[in-house]
Amino acid sequence: MPCAVAMTVVGCTTPKFTDYERLQLPSKAGSEKQSVVFSNFSANPLVQNGQAYEQVRLKLPEGVKTMTVPTGTVVAPSERDEVVIYLKKSLGWMGHPDGPVSILTEKKGMGAGVLVHRTTLRFTLFGGSSSFEGGSSVSAVVLVPPSVRVKTYEKRPFDDEAEYQAQGWYTLSTVPDADKTFLKYTRKP
């Protein structure tokens, strides 16, 4: 009898998903120069504010039926059997730094990640900051196949990549989106 109990317990454990790199599909990278829009909004010539637009495509892991996204994420139906994510990384800071600060460098500390848990693909954002002088933020548009149910969750974005990687999240490798497709889904008529 002890052997049967041991088999039942072992059979109930869900193996940890480890094949994240294979989820990412090739995406055509646009020009980084064309994917960044600079802003004149600045109190200091050392600060170069603006937005950077990026994208990533994901193959759904086998058995995934649900995707969770942070509140505020724009979700739209996908025509393909894949998830497509468009990011807008923004820097709007009025500070007075000792050296140059630009959306071109600050965007590297902002991004998105996923975590597979059983039949759910969890999605999150990281790298936003806020102070009385402004800050940075990351916003997302997620295109999801009709077969996948989407739930939102209320959670503050992670401040930095290390914080959420410590919890098992996988950082997505994004490419520049010169078409700025994020805007297509977020512009108000």
N, CA and C atoms as an extended XYZ file, in Angstrom:
567
Properties=species:S:1:pos:R:3:atomname:S:1:resname:S:1:resid:I:1 pbc="F F F"
N         0.810       -1.214        0.000 N   MET     1
C         0.000        0.000        0.000 CA  MET     1
C         0.852        1.275        0.000 C   MET     1
N         1.969        1.361        0.747 N   PRO     2
C         2.764        2.576        0.721 CA  PRO     2
C         3.232        2.946       -0.692 C   PRO     2
N         3.494        1.957       -1.520 N   CYS     3
C         3.949        2.229       -2.880 CA  CYS     3
C         2.846        2.925       -3.687 C   CYS     3
N         1.610        2.499       -3.530 N   ALA     4
C         0.491        3.108       -4.252 CA  ALA     4
C         0.302        4.564       -3.836 C   ALA     4
N         0.472        4.833       -2.544 N   VAL     5
C         0.353        6.213       -2.061 CA  VAL     5
C         1.460        7.064       -2.676 C   VAL     5
N         2.673        6.548       -2.714 N   ALA     6
C         3.796        7.291       -3.282 CA  ALA     6
C         3.555        7.577       -4.763 C   ALA     6
N         2.994        6.627       -5.488 N   MET     7
C         2.731        6.836       -6.904 CA  MET     7
C         1.680        7.921       -7.121 C   MET     7
N         0.695        7.953       -6.269 N   THR     8
C        -0.350        8.958       -6.384 CA  THR     8
C         0.229       10.350       -6.150 C   THR     8
N         1.050       10.502       -5.139 N   VAL     9
C         1.641       11.798       -4.824 CA  VAL     9
C         2.543       12.254       -5.964 C   VAL     9
N         3.383       11.363       -6.481 N   VAL    10
C         4.282       11.718       -7.580 CA  VAL    10
C         3.472       12.076       -8.819 C   VAL    10
N         2.399       11.342       -9.094 N   GLY    11
C         1.573       11.599      -10.264 CA  GLY    11
C         0.857       12.931      -10.201 C   GLY    11
N         0.672       13.494       -9.027 N   CYS    12
C        -0.059       14.753       -8.879 CA  CYS    12
C         0.827       15.981       -9.070 C   CYS    12
N         2.131       15.829       -8.966 N   THR    13
C         2.991       16.999       -9.100 CA  THR    13
C         3.082       17.423      -10.561 C   THR    13
N         2.997       18.712      -10.777 N   THR    14
C         3.110       19.262      -12.113 CA  THR    14
C         4.557       19.659      -12.344 C   THR    14
N         5.164       19.136      -13.429 N   PRO    15
C         6.557       19.520      -13.674 CA  PRO    15
C         6.667       21.014      -13.968 C   PRO    15
N         7.763       21.615      -13.531 N   LYS    16
C         7.997       23.037      -13.746 CA  LYS    16
C         8.327       23.263      -15.225 C   LYS    16
N         7.685       24.255      -15.833 N   PHE    17
C         7.928       24.572      -17.236 CA  PHE    17
C         9.291       25.235      -17.358 C   PHE    17
N        10.134       24.726      -18.260 N   THR    18
C        11.492       25.262      -18.387 CA  THR    18
C        11.863       25.665      -19.808 C   THR    18
N        11.014       25.405      -20.762 N   ASP    19
C        11.371       25.601      -22.166 CA  ASP    19
C        10.901       26.952      -22.718 C   ASP    19
N        11.177       28.023      -21.988 N   TYR    20
C        10.680       29.347      -22.359 CA  TYR    20
C        11.267       29.854      -23.672 C   TYR    20
N        12.531       29.610      -23.923 N   GLU    21
C        13.155       30.123      -25.143 CA  GLU    21
C        12.457       29.610      -26.397 C   GLU    21
N        11.935       28.388      -26.346 N   ARG    22
C        11.257       27.815      -27.512 CA  ARG    22
C         9.876       28.423      -27.731 C   ARG    22
N         9.359       29.156      -26.749 N   LEU    23
C         8.063       29.819      -26.911 CA  LEU    23
C         8.164       31.022      -27.843 C   LEU    23
N         9.320       31.674      -27.846 N   GLN    24
C         9.478       32.891      -28.640 CA  GLN    24
C         9.630       32.546      -30.114 C   GLN    24
N         8.787       33.164      -30.937 N   LEU    25
C         8.831       32.972      -32.380 CA  LEU    25
C         9.647       34.102      -32.999 C   LEU    25
N        10.269       33.842      -34.136 N   PRO    26
C        11.030       34.921      -34.784 CA  PRO    26
C        10.115       36.090      -35.142 C   PRO    26
N        10.574       37.279      -34.853 N   SER    27
C         9.845       38.498      -35.203 CA  SER    27
C        10.755       39.352      -36.064 C   SER    27
N        10.188       39.936      -37.101 N   LYS    28
C        10.972       40.809      -37.963 CA  LYS    28
C        11.271       42.101      -37.212 C   LYS    28
N        12.541       42.351      -36.984 N   ALA    29
C        12.938       43.560      -36.257 CA  ALA    29
C        12.887       44.760      -37.180 C   ALA    29
N        12.254       45.800      -36.684 N   GLY    30
C        12.235       47.055      -37.419 CA  GLY    30
C        13.434       47.895      -37.022 C   GLY    30
N        13.562       49.027      -37.635 N   SER    31
C        14.647       49.946      -37.327 CA  SER    31
C        14.464       50.527      -35.929 C   SER    31
N        15.509       50.443      -35.105 N   GLU    32
C        15.416       51.022      -33.760 CA  GLU    32
C        15.185       52.529      -33.852 C   GLU    32
N        15.834       53.161      -34.820 N   LYS    33
C        15.684       54.602      -34.982 CA  LYS    33
C        14.223       54.972      -35.267 C   LYS    33
N        13.543       54.179      -36.103 N   GLN    34
C        12.153       54.466      -36.450 CA  GLN    34
C        11.174       54.037      -35.353 C   GLN    34
N        11.618       53.177      -34.434 N   SER    35
C        10.718       52.698      -33.376 CA  SER    35
C        10.704       53.608      -32.147 C   SER    35
N        11.532       54.634      -32.130 N   VAL    36
C        11.628       55.552      -30.992 CA  VAL    36
C        11.117       56.928      -31.409 C   VAL    36
N        10.287       57.515      -30.545 N   VAL    37
C         9.772       58.862      -30.775 CA  VAL    37
C        10.254       59.717      -29.610 C   VAL    37
N        11.061       60.721      -29.911 N   PHE    38
C        11.579       61.603      -28.865 CA  PHE    38
C        10.583       62.713      -28.565 C   PHE    38
N        10.651       63.200      -27.334 N   SER    39
C         9.757       64.247      -26.878 CA  SER    39
C        10.558       65.507      -26.556 C   SER    39
N         9.952       66.664      -26.739 N   ASN    40
C        10.578       67.930      -26.346 CA  ASN    40
C        10.355       68.227      -24.878 C   ASN    40
N         9.573       67.383      -24.202 N   PHE    41
C         9.246       67.542      -22.791 CA  PHE    41
C        10.477       67.238      -21.946 C   PHE    41
N        11.152       68.278      -21.428 N   SER    42
C        12.341       68.094      -20.600 CA  SER    42
C        12.694       69.414      -19.915 C   SER    42
N        13.199       69.288      -18.699 N   ALA    43
C        13.639       70.474      -17.958 CA  ALA    43
C        15.155       70.592      -17.980 C   ALA    43
N        15.809       69.635      -18.609 N   ASN    44
C        17.264       69.580      -18.598 CA  ASN    44
C        17.730       69.032      -19.945 C   ASN    44
N        18.701       69.669      -20.580 N   PRO    45
C        19.177       69.174      -21.883 CA  PRO    45
C        19.835       67.783      -21.801 C   PRO    45
N        20.174       67.326      -20.603 N   LEU    46
C        20.747       65.986      -20.454 CA  LEU    46
C        19.685       64.886      -20.506 C   LEU    46
N        18.398       65.259      -20.429 N   VAL    47
C        17.306       64.277      -20.419 CA  VAL    47
C        16.641       64.243      -21.787 C   VAL    47
N        16.589       63.051      -22.376 N   GLN    48
C        15.945       62.841      -23.673 CA  GLN    48
C        14.744       61.913      -23.468 C   GLN    48
N        13.561       62.519      -23.210 N   ASN    49
C        12.343       61.750      -22.989 CA  ASN    49
C        11.772       61.236      -24.305 C   ASN    49
N        10.829       60.283      -24.197 N   GLY    50
C        10.166       59.779      -25.393 CA  GLY    50
C         9.568       58.406      -25.172 C   GLY    50
N         9.200       57.769      -26.283 N   GLN    51
C         8.622       56.431      -26.249 CA  GLN    51
C         9.398       55.526      -27.198 C   GLN    51
N         9.506       54.259      -26.798 N   ALA    52
C        10.105       53.228      -27.649 CA  ALA    52
C         9.069       52.134      -27.840 C   ALA    52
N         8.866       51.707      -29.075 N   TYR    53
C         7.869       50.689      -29.397 CA  TYR    53
C         8.569       49.393      -29.767 C   TYR    53
N         8.111       48.286      -29.161 N   GLU    54
C         8.730       46.978      -29.390 CA  GLU    54
C         7.656       45.907      -29.512 C   GLU    54
N         8.063       44.718      -29.973 N   GLN    55
C         7.125       43.620      -30.137 CA  GLN    55
C         7.797       42.273      -29.888 C   GLN    55
N         6.955       41.262      -29.637 N   VAL    56
C         7.419       39.885      -29.493 CA  VAL    56
C         6.258       38.960      -29.839 C   VAL    56
N         6.572       37.809      -30.420 N   ARG    57
C         5.561       36.793      -30.752 CA  ARG    57
C         5.869       35.532      -29.954 C   ARG    57
N         4.793       34.886      -29.456 N   LEU    58
C         4.944       33.685      -28.642 CA  LEU    58
C         4.074       32.546      -29.146 C   LEU    58
N         4.639       31.355      -29.145 N   LYS    59
C         3.867       30.147      -29.388 CA  LYS    59
C         3.262       29.760      -28.039 C   LYS    59
N         2.007       29.367      -28.043 N   LEU    60
C         1.381       28.955      -26.786 CA  LEU    60
C         1.896       27.590      -26.368 C   LEU    60
N         2.264       27.415      -25.105 N   PRO    61
C         2.669       26.091      -24.632 CA  PRO    61
C         1.490       25.120      -24.745 C   PRO    61
N         1.789       23.885      -24.985 N   GLU    62
C         0.752       22.860      -25.088 CA  GLU    62
C        -0.096       22.829      -23.818 C   GLU    62
N        -1.403       22.805      -23.986 N   GLY    63
C        -2.324       22.704      -22.856 CA  GLY    63
C        -2.728       24.023      -22.230 C   GLY    63
N        -2.132       25.139      -22.665 N   VAL    64
C        -2.498       26.440      -22.083 CA  VAL    64
C        -3.864       26.863      -22.604 C   VAL    64
N        -4.753       27.165      -21.652 N   LYS    65
C        -6.117       27.551      -21.989 CA  LYS    65
C        -6.464       28.955      -21.495 C   LYS    65
N        -5.615       29.510      -20.614 N   THR    66
C        -5.886       30.807      -19.999 CA  THR    66
C        -4.621       31.655      -20.031 C   THR    66
N        -4.809       32.969      -20.159 N   MET    67
C        -3.689       33.910      -20.050 CA  MET    67
C        -4.105       34.991      -19.070 C   MET    67
N        -3.214       35.341      -18.152 N   THR    68
C        -3.482       36.436      -17.228 CA  THR    68
C        -2.613       37.626      -17.614 C   THR    68
N        -3.203       38.813      -17.548 N   VAL    69
C        -2.500       40.046      -17.896 CA  VAL    69
C        -2.773       41.084      -16.823 C   VAL    69
N        -1.838       42.015      -16.596 N   PRO    70
C        -2.095       43.063      -15.600 CA  PRO    70
C        -3.246       43.964      -16.026 C   PRO    70
N        -3.999       44.469      -15.053 N   THR    71
C        -5.051       45.440      -15.315 CA  THR    71
C        -4.448       46.602      -16.093 C   THR    71
N        -5.171       47.077      -17.092 N   GLY    72
C        -4.677       48.171      -17.921 CA  GLY    72
C        -4.083       47.701      -19.234 C   GLY    72
N        -3.834       46.406      -19.363 N   THR    73
C        -3.326       45.858      -20.613 CA  THR    73
C        -4.464       45.826      -21.626 C   THR    73
N        -4.203       46.285      -22.834 N   VAL    74
C        -5.196       46.220      -23.899 CA  VAL    74
C        -5.127       44.818      -24.506 C   VAL    74
N        -6.273       44.132      -24.547 N   VAL    75
C        -6.331       42.781      -25.100 CA  VAL    75
C        -7.207       42.811      -26.346 C   VAL    75
N        -6.712       42.189      -27.428 N   ALA    76
C        -7.468       42.124      -28.682 CA  ALA    76
C        -7.339       40.715      -29.251 C   ALA    76
N        -8.319       40.294      -30.057 N   PRO    77
C        -8.244       38.952      -30.639 CA  PRO    77
C        -7.150       38.859      -31.701 C   PRO    77
N        -6.496       37.711      -31.747 N   SER    78
C        -5.465       37.443      -32.740 CA  SER    78
C        -6.065       36.601      -33.856 C   SER    78
N        -5.615       36.811      -35.051 N   GLU    79
C        -6.069       36.003      -36.178 CA  GLU    79
C        -5.239       34.731      -36.299 C   GLU    79
N        -4.158       34.651      -35.555 N   ARG    80
C        -3.269       33.490      -35.613 CA  ARG    80
C        -3.343       32.701      -34.318 C   ARG    80
N        -2.755       31.533      -34.327 N   ASP    81
C        -2.715       30.688      -33.137 CA  ASP    81
C        -1.436       30.974      -32.350 C   ASP    81
N        -1.221       32.250      -32.049 N   GLU    82
C        -0.050       32.686      -31.297 CA  GLU    82
C        -0.418       33.943      -30.532 C   GLU    82
N         0.419       34.298      -29.594 N   VAL    83
C         0.234       35.535      -28.833 CA  VAL    83
C         1.218       36.558      -29.387 C   VAL    83
N         0.728       37.744      -29.670 N   VAL    84
C         1.585       38.835      -30.135 CA  VAL    84
C         1.482       39.956      -29.111 C   VAL    84
N         2.631       40.457      -28.678 N   ILE    85
C         2.669       41.500      -27.658 CA  ILE    85
C         3.370       42.728      -28.232 C   ILE    85
N         2.708       43.877      -28.086 N   TYR    86
C         3.285       45.158      -28.489 CA  TYR    86
C         3.485       45.984      -27.227 C   TYR    86
N         4.686       46.516      -27.052 N   LEU    87
C         5.017       47.309      -25.870 CA  LEU    87
C         5.259       48.763      -26.238 C   LEU    87
N         4.899       49.637      -25.309 N   LYS    88
C         5.291       51.044      -25.380 CA  LYS    88
C         6.057       51.325      -24.094 C   LYS    88
N         7.332       51.659      -24.241 N   LYS    89
C         8.174       52.009      -23.103 CA  LYS    89
C         8.336       53.522      -23.114 C   LYS    89
N         7.965       54.162      -22.026 N   SER    90
C         7.945       55.629      -21.977 CA  SER    90
C         8.873       56.180      -20.910 C   SER    90
N         9.525       57.290      -21.225 N   LEU    91
C        10.308       58.044      -20.253 CA  LEU    91
C         9.802       59.475      -20.300 C   LEU    91
N         9.348       59.973      -19.159 N   GLY    92
C         8.850       61.339      -19.031 CA  GLY    92
C         9.357       61.906      -17.716 C   GLY    92
N        10.606       62.319      -17.713 N   TRP    93
C        11.269       62.709      -16.477 CA  TRP    93
C        11.735       64.153      -16.556 C   TRP    93
N        11.502       64.908      -15.504 N   MET    94
C        11.890       66.324      -15.452 CA  MET    94
C        13.063       66.558      -14.493 C   MET    94
N        13.813       65.512      -14.215 N   GLY    95
C        14.904       65.609      -13.248 CA  GLY    95
C        16.144       66.297      -13.798 C   GLY    95
N        17.142       66.407      -12.935 N   HIS    96
C        18.416       67.053      -13.276 CA  HIS    96
C        19.553       66.074      -12.962 C   HIS    96
N        19.844       65.149      -13.880 N   PRO    97
C        20.866       64.137      -13.636 CA  PRO    97
C        22.284       64.685      -13.777 C   PRO    97
N        23.236       63.918      -13.259 N   ASP    98
C        24.646       64.273      -13.393 CA  ASP    98
C        25.163       63.994      -14.804 C   ASP    98
N        24.523       63.029      -15.484 N   GLY    99
C        24.925       62.671      -16.848 CA  GLY    99
C        23.705       62.466      -17.717 C   GLY    99
N        23.911       62.145      -18.990 N   PRO   100
C        22.791       61.979      -19.916 CA  PRO   100
C        21.852       60.838      -19.522 C   PRO   100
N        20.549       61.068      -19.708 N   VAL   101
C        19.508       60.058      -19.496 CA  VAL   101
C        18.631       60.093      -20.741 C   VAL   101
N        18.429       58.949      -21.366 N   SER   102
C        17.665       58.895      -22.611 CA  SER   102
C        16.753       57.680      -22.636 C   SER   102
N        15.646       57.802      -23.342 N   ILE   103
C        14.777       56.656      -23.561 CA  ILE   103
C        15.556       55.532      -24.243 C   ILE   103
N        16.559       55.865      -25.042 N   LEU   104
C        17.355       54.845      -25.732 CA  LEU   104
C        18.087       53.913      -24.769 C   LEU   104
N        18.540       54.453      -23.635 N   THR   105
C        19.231       53.606      -22.654 CA  THR   105
C        18.269       53.096      -21.581 C   THR   105
N        17.326       53.934      -21.162 N   GLU   106
C        16.405       53.554      -20.089 CA  GLU   106
C        15.464       52.427      -20.500 C   GLU   106
N        15.156       52.303      -21.792 N   LYS   107
C        14.234       51.257      -22.254 CA  LYS   107
C        14.792       49.856      -22.003 C   LYS   107
N        16.099       49.748      -21.885 N   LYS   108
C        16.720       48.434      -21.651 CA  LYS   108
C        16.362       47.877      -20.280 C   LYS   108
N        15.986       48.739      -19.348 N   GLY   109
C        15.581       48.304      -18.015 CA  GLY   109
C        14.086       48.109      -17.871 C   GLY   109
N        13.356       48.226      -18.982 N   MET   110
C        11.901       48.041      -18.983 CA  MET   110
C        11.572       46.872      -19.899 C   MET   110
N        10.509       46.128      -19.560 N   GLY   111
C        10.148       45.032      -20.437 CA  GLY   111
C         8.971       44.227      -19.940 C   GLY   111
N         8.919       42.995      -20.436 N   ALA   112
C         7.807       42.101      -20.134 CA  ALA   112
C         8.333       40.691      -19.924 C   ALA   112
N         7.526       39.893      -19.220 N   GLY   113
C         7.911       38.516      -18.981 CA  GLY   113
C         6.702       37.615      -18.882 C   GLY   113
N         6.966       36.325      -18.936 N   VAL   114
C         5.906       35.325      -18.823 CA  VAL   114
C         6.314       34.258      -17.819 C   VAL   114
N         5.297       33.584      -17.317 N   LEU   115
C         5.483       32.473      -16.393 CA  LEU   115
C         4.369       31.477      -16.686 C   LEU   115
N         4.738       30.231      -16.980 N   VAL   116
C         3.739       29.200      -17.246 CA  VAL   116
C         3.449       28.473      -15.946 C   VAL   116
N         2.167       28.414      -15.600 N   HIS   117
C         1.735       27.698      -14.402 CA  HIS   117
C         0.565       26.813      -14.794 C   HIS   117
N         0.829       25.523      -14.878 N   ARG   118
C        -0.166       24.534      -15.302 CA  ARG   118
C        -0.759       24.906      -16.660 C   ARG   118
N        -2.045       25.271      -16.716 N   THR   119
C        -2.688       25.591      -17.996 CA  THR   119
C        -2.835       27.095      -18.198 C   THR   119
N        -2.022       27.880      -17.486 N   THR   120
C        -2.103       29.338      -17.571 CA  THR   120
C        -0.760       29.943      -17.976 C   THR   120
N        -0.812       30.864      -18.926 N   LEU   121
C         0.354       31.661      -19.293 CA  LEU   121
C         0.172       33.012      -18.620 C   LEU   121
N         1.018       33.308      -17.647 N   ARG   122
C         0.935       34.578      -16.924 CA  ARG   122
C         1.868       35.585      -17.600 C   ARG   122
N         1.407       36.828      -17.717 N   PHE   123
C         2.144       37.896      -18.379 CA  PHE   123
C         2.302       39.053      -17.410 C   PHE   123
N         3.485       39.677      -17.392 N   THR   124
C         3.714       40.821      -16.509 CA  THR   124
C         4.631       41.836      -17.175 C   THR   124
N         4.716       43.000      -16.567 N   LEU   125
C         5.581       44.087      -17.029 CA  LEU   125
C         6.545       44.466      -15.917 C   LEU   125
N         7.711       44.982      -16.286 N   PHE   126
C         8.658       45.448      -15.269 CA  PHE   126
C         9.384       46.698      -15.756 C   PHE   126
N         9.937       47.441      -14.798 N   GLY   127
C        10.813       48.564      -15.115 CA  GLY   127
C        10.213       49.949      -15.013 C   GLY   127
N         9.017       50.078      -14.508 N   GLY   128
C         8.444       51.406      -14.333 CA  GLY   128
C         8.989       52.082      -13.086 C   GLY   128
N         9.007       53.395      -13.113 N   SER   129
C         9.440       54.145      -11.930 CA  SER   129
C         8.610       55.415      -11.838 C   SER   129
N         8.528       55.952      -10.637 N   SER   130
C         7.730       57.150      -10.448 CA  SER   130
C         8.322       57.999       -9.333 C   SER   130
N         8.338       59.304       -9.545 N   SER   131
C         8.773       60.250       -8.514 CA  SER   131
C         8.051       61.566       -8.768 C   SER   131
N         8.273       62.536       -7.909 N   PHE   132
C         7.628       63.829       -8.107 CA  PHE   132
C         8.162       64.530       -9.355 C   PHE   132
N         9.267       64.029       -9.934 N   GLU   133
C         9.842       64.606      -11.145 CA  GLU   133
C         9.430       63.864      -12.415 C   GLU   133
N         8.527       62.882      -12.286 N   GLY   134
C         8.107       62.092      -13.447 CA  GLY   134
C         8.593       60.660      -13.304 C   GLY   134
N         8.868       60.007      -14.411 N   GLY   135
C         9.345       58.635      -14.333 CA  GLY   135
C         9.259       57.906      -15.651 C   GLY   135
N         9.147       56.576      -15.541 N   SER   136
C         9.081       55.724      -16.720 CA  SER   136
C         7.945       54.729      -16.542 C   SER   136
N         7.466       54.198      -17.665 N   SER   137
C         6.389       53.219      -17.595 CA  SER   137
C         6.442       52.293      -18.799 C   SER   137
N         5.785       51.148      -18.644 N   VAL   138
C         5.661       50.177      -19.727 CA  VAL   138
C         4.184       49.832      -19.865 C   VAL   138
N         3.676       49.896      -21.090 N   SER   139
C         2.290       49.538      -21.388 CA  SER   139
C         2.303       48.452      -22.446 C   SER   139
N         1.214       47.656      -22.491 N   ALA   140
C         1.185       46.538      -23.435 CA  ALA   140
C        -0.158       46.395      -24.127 C   ALA   140
N        -0.086       45.924      -25.364 N   VAL   141
C        -1.224       45.433      -26.124 CA  VAL   141
C        -0.919       43.959      -26.371 C   VAL   141
N        -1.880       43.093      -26.049 N   VAL   142
C        -1.677       41.654      -26.218 CA  VAL   142
C        -2.755       41.110      -27.146 C   VAL   142
N        -2.322       40.498      -28.249 N   LEU   143
C        -3.237       39.837      -29.173 CA  LEU   143
C        -3.274       38.361      -28.806 C   LEU   143
N        -4.482       37.842      -28.548 N   VAL   144
C        -4.642       36.489      -28.023 CA  VAL   144
C        -5.571       35.688      -28.938 C   VAL   144
N        -5.215       34.412      -29.226 N   PRO   145
C        -6.110       33.571      -30.029 CA  PRO   145
C        -7.464       33.409      -29.341 C   PRO   145
N        -8.547       33.252      -30.125 N   PRO   146
C        -9.886       33.139      -29.533 CA  PRO   146
C       -10.048       31.929      -28.615 C   PRO   146
N        -9.210       30.917      -28.757 N   SER   147
C        -9.329       29.711      -27.926 CA  SER   147
C        -8.802       29.918      -26.509 C   SER   147
N        -8.151       31.050      -26.256 N   VAL   148
C        -7.546       31.308      -24.946 CA  VAL   148
C        -8.390       32.316      -24.171 C   VAL   148
N        -8.743       31.949      -22.959 N   ARG   149
C        -9.496       32.839      -22.067 CA  ARG   149
C        -8.522       33.805      -21.391 C   ARG   149
N        -8.892       35.077      -21.292 N   VAL   150
C        -8.016       36.083      -20.691 CA  VAL   150
C        -8.625       36.577      -19.389 C   VAL   150
N        -7.786       36.615      -18.346 N   LYS   151
C        -8.177       37.172      -17.052 CA  LYS   151
C        -7.206       38.298      -16.723 C   LYS   151
N        -7.708       39.320      -16.034 N   THR   152
C        -6.815       40.391      -15.586 CA  THR   152
C        -6.552       40.236      -14.099 C   THR   152
N        -5.438       40.766      -13.670 N   TYR   153
C        -5.113       40.756      -12.248 CA  TYR   153
C        -4.583       42.122      -11.849 C   TYR   153
N        -4.846       42.492      -10.627 N   GLU   154
C        -4.407       43.772      -10.081 CA  GLU   154
C        -3.079       43.546       -9.387 C   GLU   154
N        -2.024       44.044       -9.977 N   LYS   155
C        -0.702       43.886       -9.365 CA  LYS   155
C         0.160       45.034       -9.829 C   LYS   155
N         0.903       45.563       -8.906 N   ARG   156
C         1.816       46.632       -9.296 CA  ARG   156
C         2.906       46.044      -10.184 C   ARG   156
N         3.360       46.810      -11.184 N   PRO   157
C         4.455       46.304      -12.009 CA  PRO   157
C         5.717       46.161      -11.170 C   PRO   157
N         6.542       45.226      -11.536 N   PHE   158
C         7.820       45.059      -10.848 CA  PHE   158
C         8.711       46.249      -11.182 C   PHE   158
N         9.465       46.713      -10.187 N   ASP   159
C        10.347       47.849      -10.410 CA  ASP   159
C        11.525       47.491      -11.299 C   ASP   159
N        12.086       46.319      -11.076 N   ASP   160
C        13.236       45.945      -11.895 CA  ASP   160
C        13.191       44.464      -12.256 C   ASP   160
N        13.984       44.132      -13.238 N   GLU   161
C        14.008       42.777      -13.780 CA  GLU   161
C        14.442       41.738      -12.752 C   GLU   161
N        15.415       42.059      -11.925 N   ALA   162
C        15.918       41.101      -10.943 CA  ALA   162
C        14.844       40.686       -9.944 C   ALA   162
N        13.971       41.637       -9.564 N   GLU   163
C        12.913       41.364       -8.594 CA  GLU   163
C        11.963       40.282       -9.100 C   GLU   163
N        11.570       40.378      -10.351 N   TYR   164
C        10.606       39.393      -10.828 CA  TYR   164
C        11.279       38.109      -11.306 C   TYR   164
N        12.529       38.181      -11.773 N   GLN   165
C        13.240       36.959      -12.154 CA  GLN   165
C        13.448       36.062      -10.938 C   GLN   165
N        13.616       36.667       -9.777 N   ALA   166
C        13.779       35.885       -8.547 CA  ALA   166
C        12.526       35.058       -8.249 C   ALA   166
N        11.394       35.463       -8.803 N   GLN   167
C        10.140       34.733       -8.608 CA  GLN   167
C         9.863       33.749       -9.742 C   GLN   167
N        10.815       33.569      -10.659 N   GLY   168
C        10.685       32.570      -11.713 CA  GLY   168
C        10.185       33.066      -13.052 C   GLY   168
N         9.986       34.373      -13.217 N   TRP   169
C         9.515       34.915      -14.485 CA  TRP   169
C        10.614       34.851      -15.537 C   TRP   169
N        10.219       34.686      -16.793 N   TYR   170
C        11.150       34.650      -17.921 CA  TYR   170
C        11.037       35.963      -18.688 C   TYR   170
N        12.160       36.633      -18.925 N   THR   171
C        12.174       37.902      -19.650 CA  THR   171
C        12.057       37.655      -21.149 C   THR   171
N        11.098       38.314      -21.767 N   LEU   172
C        10.902       38.184      -23.207 CA  LEU   172
C        11.899       39.053      -23.962 C   LEU   172
N        12.450       38.523      -25.039 N   SER   173
C        13.366       39.276      -25.900 CA  SER   173
C        12.544       39.969      -26.978 C   SER   173
N        12.423       41.262      -26.870 N   THR   174
C        11.616       42.021      -27.817 CA  THR   174
C        12.485       42.602      -28.924 C   THR   174
N        11.840       42.985      -30.018 N   VAL   175
C        12.542       43.638      -31.124 CA  VAL   175
C        11.850       44.966      -31.401 C   VAL   175
N        12.573       45.934      -31.983 N   PRO   176
C        11.962       47.223      -32.295 CA  PRO   176
C        10.785       47.067      -33.253 C   PRO   176
N         9.746       47.857      -33.042 N   ASP   177
C         8.571       47.865      -33.903 CA  ASP   177
C         8.484       49.235      -34.575 C   ASP   177
N         9.092       49.351      -35.757 N   ALA   178
C         9.124       50.624      -36.475 CA  ALA   178
C         7.731       51.081      -36.879 C   ALA   178
N         6.766       50.152      -36.999 N   ASP   179
C         5.393       50.515      -37.359 CA  ASP   179
C         4.609       51.080      -36.175 C   ASP   179
N         5.177       50.957      -34.972 N   LYS   180
C         4.525       51.452      -33.752 CA  LYS   180
C         3.098       50.904      -33.653 C   LYS   180
N         2.949       49.588      -33.838 N   THR   181
C         1.649       48.921      -33.888 CA  THR   181
C         0.848       49.127      -32.606 C   THR   181
N         1.502       49.320      -31.485 N   PHE   182
C         0.835       49.602      -30.213 CA  PHE   182
C        -0.219       50.701      -30.402 C   PHE   182
N         0.126       51.732      -31.159 N   LEU   183
C        -0.764       52.881      -31.359 CA  LEU   183
C        -2.045       52.510      -32.107 C   LEU   183
N        -1.965       51.542      -33.000 N   LYS   184
C        -3.145       51.096      -33.764 CA  LYS   184
C        -4.254       50.624      -32.824 C   LYS   184
N        -3.885       49.995      -31.724 N   TYR   185
C        -4.855       49.433      -30.788 CA  TYR   185
C        -5.227       50.377      -29.642 C   TYR   185
N        -4.494       51.471      -29.490 N   THR   186
C        -4.746       52.350      -28.341 CA  THR   186
C        -5.221       53.745      -28.712 C   THR   186
N        -5.177       54.089      -29.984 N   ARG   187
C        -5.663       55.420      -30.398 CA  ARG   187
C        -7.180       55.477      -30.280 C   ARG   187
N        -7.652       56.575      -29.743 N   LYS   188
C        -9.096       56.756      -29.627 CA  LYS   188
C        -9.615       57.418      -30.888 C   LYS   188
N       -10.773       56.937      -31.401 N   PRO   189
C       -11.319       57.509      -32.643 CA  PRO   189
C       -11.761       58.942      -32.476 C   PRO   189
